[in-house]
Short mmCIF file of C-alpha atoms in Angstrom, two decimals:
data_model
loop_
_atom_site.label_atom_id
_atom_site.label_comp_id
_atom_site.label_asym_id
_atom_site.label_seq_id
_atom_site.Cartn_x
_atom_site.Cartn_y
_atom_site.Cartn_z
CA MET A 440 -0.12 -0.09 -0.16
CA ILE A 441 1.05 3.79 -0.66
CA PHE A 442 0.02 5.81 2.09
CA ILE A 443 0.32 9.39 1.67
CA VAL A 444 -0.17 11.80 4.50
CA GLU A 445 -0.49 15.49 3.27
CA GLY A 446 -1.21 18.59 5.10
CA MET A 447 -0.09 21.71 6.95
CA ASP A 448 2.83 21.98 9.41
CA ASN A 449 1.87 20.96 12.91
CA CYS A 450 -1.35 18.83 12.03
CA GLY A 451 -0.11 15.76 13.27
CA LYS A 452 1.39 14.07 10.38
CA SER A 453 4.60 12.91 11.45
CA THR A 454 3.15 11.42 14.91
CA LEU A 455 0.07 9.91 13.08
CA ILE A 456 2.73 7.97 11.10
CA GLU A 457 4.79 7.06 13.82
CA ASN A 458 1.70 5.67 15.66
CA LEU A 459 0.35 3.92 12.72
CA ARG A 460 3.91 2.17 12.22
CA LYS A 461 3.77 0.91 15.47
CA ASP A 462 -0.22 -0.05 15.84
CA PHE A 463 -1.42 -0.77 12.31
CA PHE A 464 1.51 -1.56 9.85
CA ALA A 465 2.99 -4.11 11.47
CA ARG A 466 4.87 -5.80 8.43
CA ALA A 467 8.37 -5.31 8.58
CA LYS A 468 8.73 -4.19 5.00
CA THR A 469 7.66 -0.40 5.52
CA ILE A 470 9.48 2.57 4.13
CA ILE A 471 8.82 6.17 5.19
CA HIS A 472 9.90 9.05 2.65
CA HIS A 473 9.79 12.79 3.93
CA SER A 474 9.65 14.70 0.59
CA SER A 475 11.77 17.87 0.26
CA ALA A 476 12.22 20.88 -2.15
CA PRO A 477 14.47 20.66 -5.23
CA PRO A 478 18.02 21.38 -4.14
CA LYS A 479 19.15 25.08 -4.44
CA SER A 480 22.24 24.13 -7.10
CA VAL A 481 19.35 22.75 -9.77
CA ASP A 482 18.96 25.17 -12.58
CA PHE A 483 15.29 23.99 -13.39
CA PRO A 484 13.86 23.22 -10.25
CA ASP A 485 10.28 22.40 -11.96
CA LEU A 486 11.62 19.64 -14.19
CA TRP A 487 13.63 18.17 -11.41
CA GLU A 488 10.61 17.78 -9.24
CA ARG A 489 8.52 16.33 -11.97
CA LYS A 490 10.98 13.54 -12.81
CA HIS A 491 11.62 13.20 -8.82
CA TYR A 492 8.16 12.54 -8.16
CA ASP A 493 7.45 10.45 -11.34
CA ASP A 494 10.57 8.16 -10.38
CA LEU A 495 9.29 7.87 -6.83
CA PHE A 496 5.99 6.91 -7.75
CA PHE A 497 7.34 4.37 -10.20
CA THR A 498 9.66 2.90 -7.43
CA PHE A 499 6.78 2.75 -4.87
CA LYS A 500 4.41 1.25 -6.92
CA SER A 501 6.89 -1.60 -7.79
CA LEU A 502 7.65 -2.08 -4.36
CA VAL A 503 3.98 -2.27 -3.33
CA ASP A 504 3.12 -4.43 -6.35
CA TRP A 505 5.91 -6.78 -6.73
CA GLU A 506 7.38 -6.89 -3.30
CA ASP A 507 4.56 -6.29 -0.96
CA TYR A 508 5.98 -3.23 0.97
CA ASP A 509 3.79 -0.67 2.77
CA VAL A 510 5.06 2.71 1.74
CA ILE A 511 4.04 5.58 3.90
CA LEU A 512 4.99 9.13 2.60
CA ASP A 513 5.07 12.16 5.26
CA ARG A 514 3.82 14.73 2.72
CA PHE A 515 4.65 13.88 -0.86
CA HIS A 516 3.35 15.34 -4.18
CA LEU A 517 0.65 17.56 -3.16
CA GLY A 518 2.82 19.38 -0.77
CA ALA A 519 5.29 19.90 -3.66
CA GLN A 520 2.37 21.38 -5.78
CA VAL A 521 1.27 23.75 -2.68
CA TYR A 522 4.66 24.72 -1.76
CA GLY A 523 6.20 25.05 -5.47
CA ALA A 524 3.28 27.17 -6.22
CA LYS A 525 3.45 29.30 -3.26
CA TYR A 526 7.21 29.76 -3.13
CA ARG A 527 8.62 29.07 -6.65
CA GLN A 528 5.47 30.07 -8.59
CA SER A 529 5.55 26.42 -10.21
CA GLU A 530 2.19 25.62 -12.29
CA PRO A 531 0.21 22.95 -10.65
CA GLY A 532 -0.41 21.08 -14.03
CA PRO A 533 2.61 19.01 -14.07
CA ILE A 534 2.28 17.50 -10.48
CA LEU A 535 -1.60 16.91 -11.19
CA ALA A 536 -0.16 14.97 -14.41
CA ILE A 537 2.05 13.08 -12.42
CA ASP A 538 -1.01 12.28 -9.69
CA LYS A 539 -3.42 11.29 -12.69
CA ALA A 540 -0.39 9.11 -14.26
CA HIS A 541 0.08 7.03 -11.20
CA LEU A 542 -2.89 7.19 -9.18
CA THR A 543 -5.82 6.75 -11.79
CA GLY A 544 -7.43 3.30 -10.74
CA TYR A 545 -4.44 2.42 -8.54
CA ASN A 546 -6.50 0.68 -5.85
CA SER A 547 -3.15 -0.01 -3.64
CA ALA A 548 -2.87 4.20 -2.79
CA ALA A 549 -4.75 6.29 -0.22
CA THR A 550 -4.11 10.02 0.62
CA LEU A 551 -4.97 11.50 3.91
CA LEU A 552 -5.19 15.33 4.23
CA LEU A 553 -4.98 16.96 7.57
CA THR A 554 -5.75 20.31 8.41
CA ASP A 555 -6.67 22.58 11.34
CA SER A 556 -7.47 25.91 12.60
CA TYR A 557 -4.93 28.63 12.78
CA GLU A 558 -5.83 28.65 16.64
CA SER A 559 -4.83 24.74 17.19
CA ILE A 560 -1.72 24.81 15.04
CA ILE A 561 -0.23 27.63 16.67
CA SER A 562 -0.85 25.68 19.96
CA ARG A 563 1.21 22.75 18.80
CA ASP A 564 4.03 25.13 16.98
CA ASP A 565 7.31 23.84 17.24
CA GLY A 566 9.14 27.13 15.87
CA LYS A 567 9.77 25.32 12.51
CA SER A 568 6.89 26.08 10.34
CA ILE A 569 7.22 28.62 7.50
CA GLU A 570 3.64 30.16 7.88
CA THR A 571 3.67 32.58 10.88
CA THR A 572 0.36 34.41 10.23
CA PRO A 573 -3.35 33.57 10.12
CA GLU A 574 -3.35 34.56 6.40
CA GLU A 575 -0.50 32.49 5.48
CA TYR A 576 -1.83 29.42 7.34
CA GLU A 577 -5.26 30.03 5.57
CA ASP A 578 -3.50 30.25 2.23
CA VAL A 579 -1.83 26.91 2.63
CA ARG A 580 -4.71 25.38 4.06
CA VAL A 581 -6.75 26.40 0.77
CA ARG A 582 -4.16 25.15 -1.39
CA PHE A 583 -3.98 21.96 0.16
CA ILE A 584 -7.62 21.30 -0.06
CA GLU A 585 -7.54 22.46 -3.62
CA ALA A 586 -4.69 20.11 -4.56
CA PHE A 587 -6.43 17.28 -2.49
CA ASN A 588 -9.92 17.72 -4.28
CA LYS A 589 -7.80 17.44 -7.59
CA SER A 590 -6.16 14.31 -6.83
CA VAL A 591 -7.47 11.18 -8.58
CA CYS A 592 -6.33 8.91 -5.78
CA PRO A 593 -8.82 6.40 -5.36
CA HIS A 594 -8.76 6.46 -1.61
CA LYS A 595 -9.08 10.14 -0.14
CA LEU A 596 -10.12 11.31 3.28
CA HIS A 597 -9.67 14.80 4.55
CA ILE A 598 -9.85 15.42 8.29
CA ASP A 599 -9.92 18.83 9.70
CA ILE A 600 -8.91 18.14 13.24
CA SER A 601 -10.86 20.93 15.18
CA ARG A 602 -14.03 20.40 13.09
CA ASP A 603 -14.17 17.03 12.36
CA LEU A 604 -12.71 15.42 15.62
CA THR A 605 -14.59 16.40 18.89
CA GLY A 606 -11.85 14.91 20.85
CA GLY A 607 -9.08 16.48 18.93
CA MET A 608 -5.69 14.88 18.37
CA GLU A 609 -6.49 11.96 20.43
CA GLU A 610 -9.25 10.88 18.04
CA LEU A 611 -6.80 11.07 14.84
CA LEU A 612 -5.38 7.72 15.35
CA PRO A 613 -8.31 5.65 15.80
CA ALA A 614 -10.36 7.64 12.95
CA VAL A 615 -7.61 7.01 10.65
CA VAL A 616 -7.21 3.16 11.70
CA ASP A 617 -11.15 2.97 11.07
CA TRP A 618 -11.01 4.54 7.75
CA LEU A 619 -8.16 2.34 6.69
CA TYR A 620 -10.11 -0.83 7.65
CA GLU A 621 -13.20 0.66 5.87
CA ILE A 622 -11.22 0.87 2.53
CA GLN A 623 -10.18 -2.76 3.30
CA TRP A 624 -6.62 -2.44 3.44
CA TYR A 625 -6.09 -5.41 5.88
#
């Protein structure tokens, strides 16, 4: 299974993945990949990024389909679409094309989007977030939702933590596990 966890900083992506690896993905063959921006030394960052995500999708699908791996991604191509557009004025089309090429009808993939209110995110801020104002957080939240809605991934769930989980972060892991069982991963 390719499990992509996308979303804003300080929404619990990494903590959720850590807990899922302990409590849900029990198979020994699990990979975590944390995506990153193109290196500063690259002359054409958009081209680098397209090749990077295309190659990674091909590799991850091969591992899932042929080697029975689980691949868990802590932010991936949708994050690249959001931050590429925001900071490099990259067009979303190429990343959407990669999404379509690799995820159309690919039933071994699921995408989870986590968002939250500015107040809740600030309460968990670790000082490493790029966004610092309510306007910046709202802009990134809207961009993630738009990218998520355009993704063709066959299994998608958007959780707005403050709005959708009455118990907050404590309900996140059980809600995601329930969803994974609902889409019949295990």
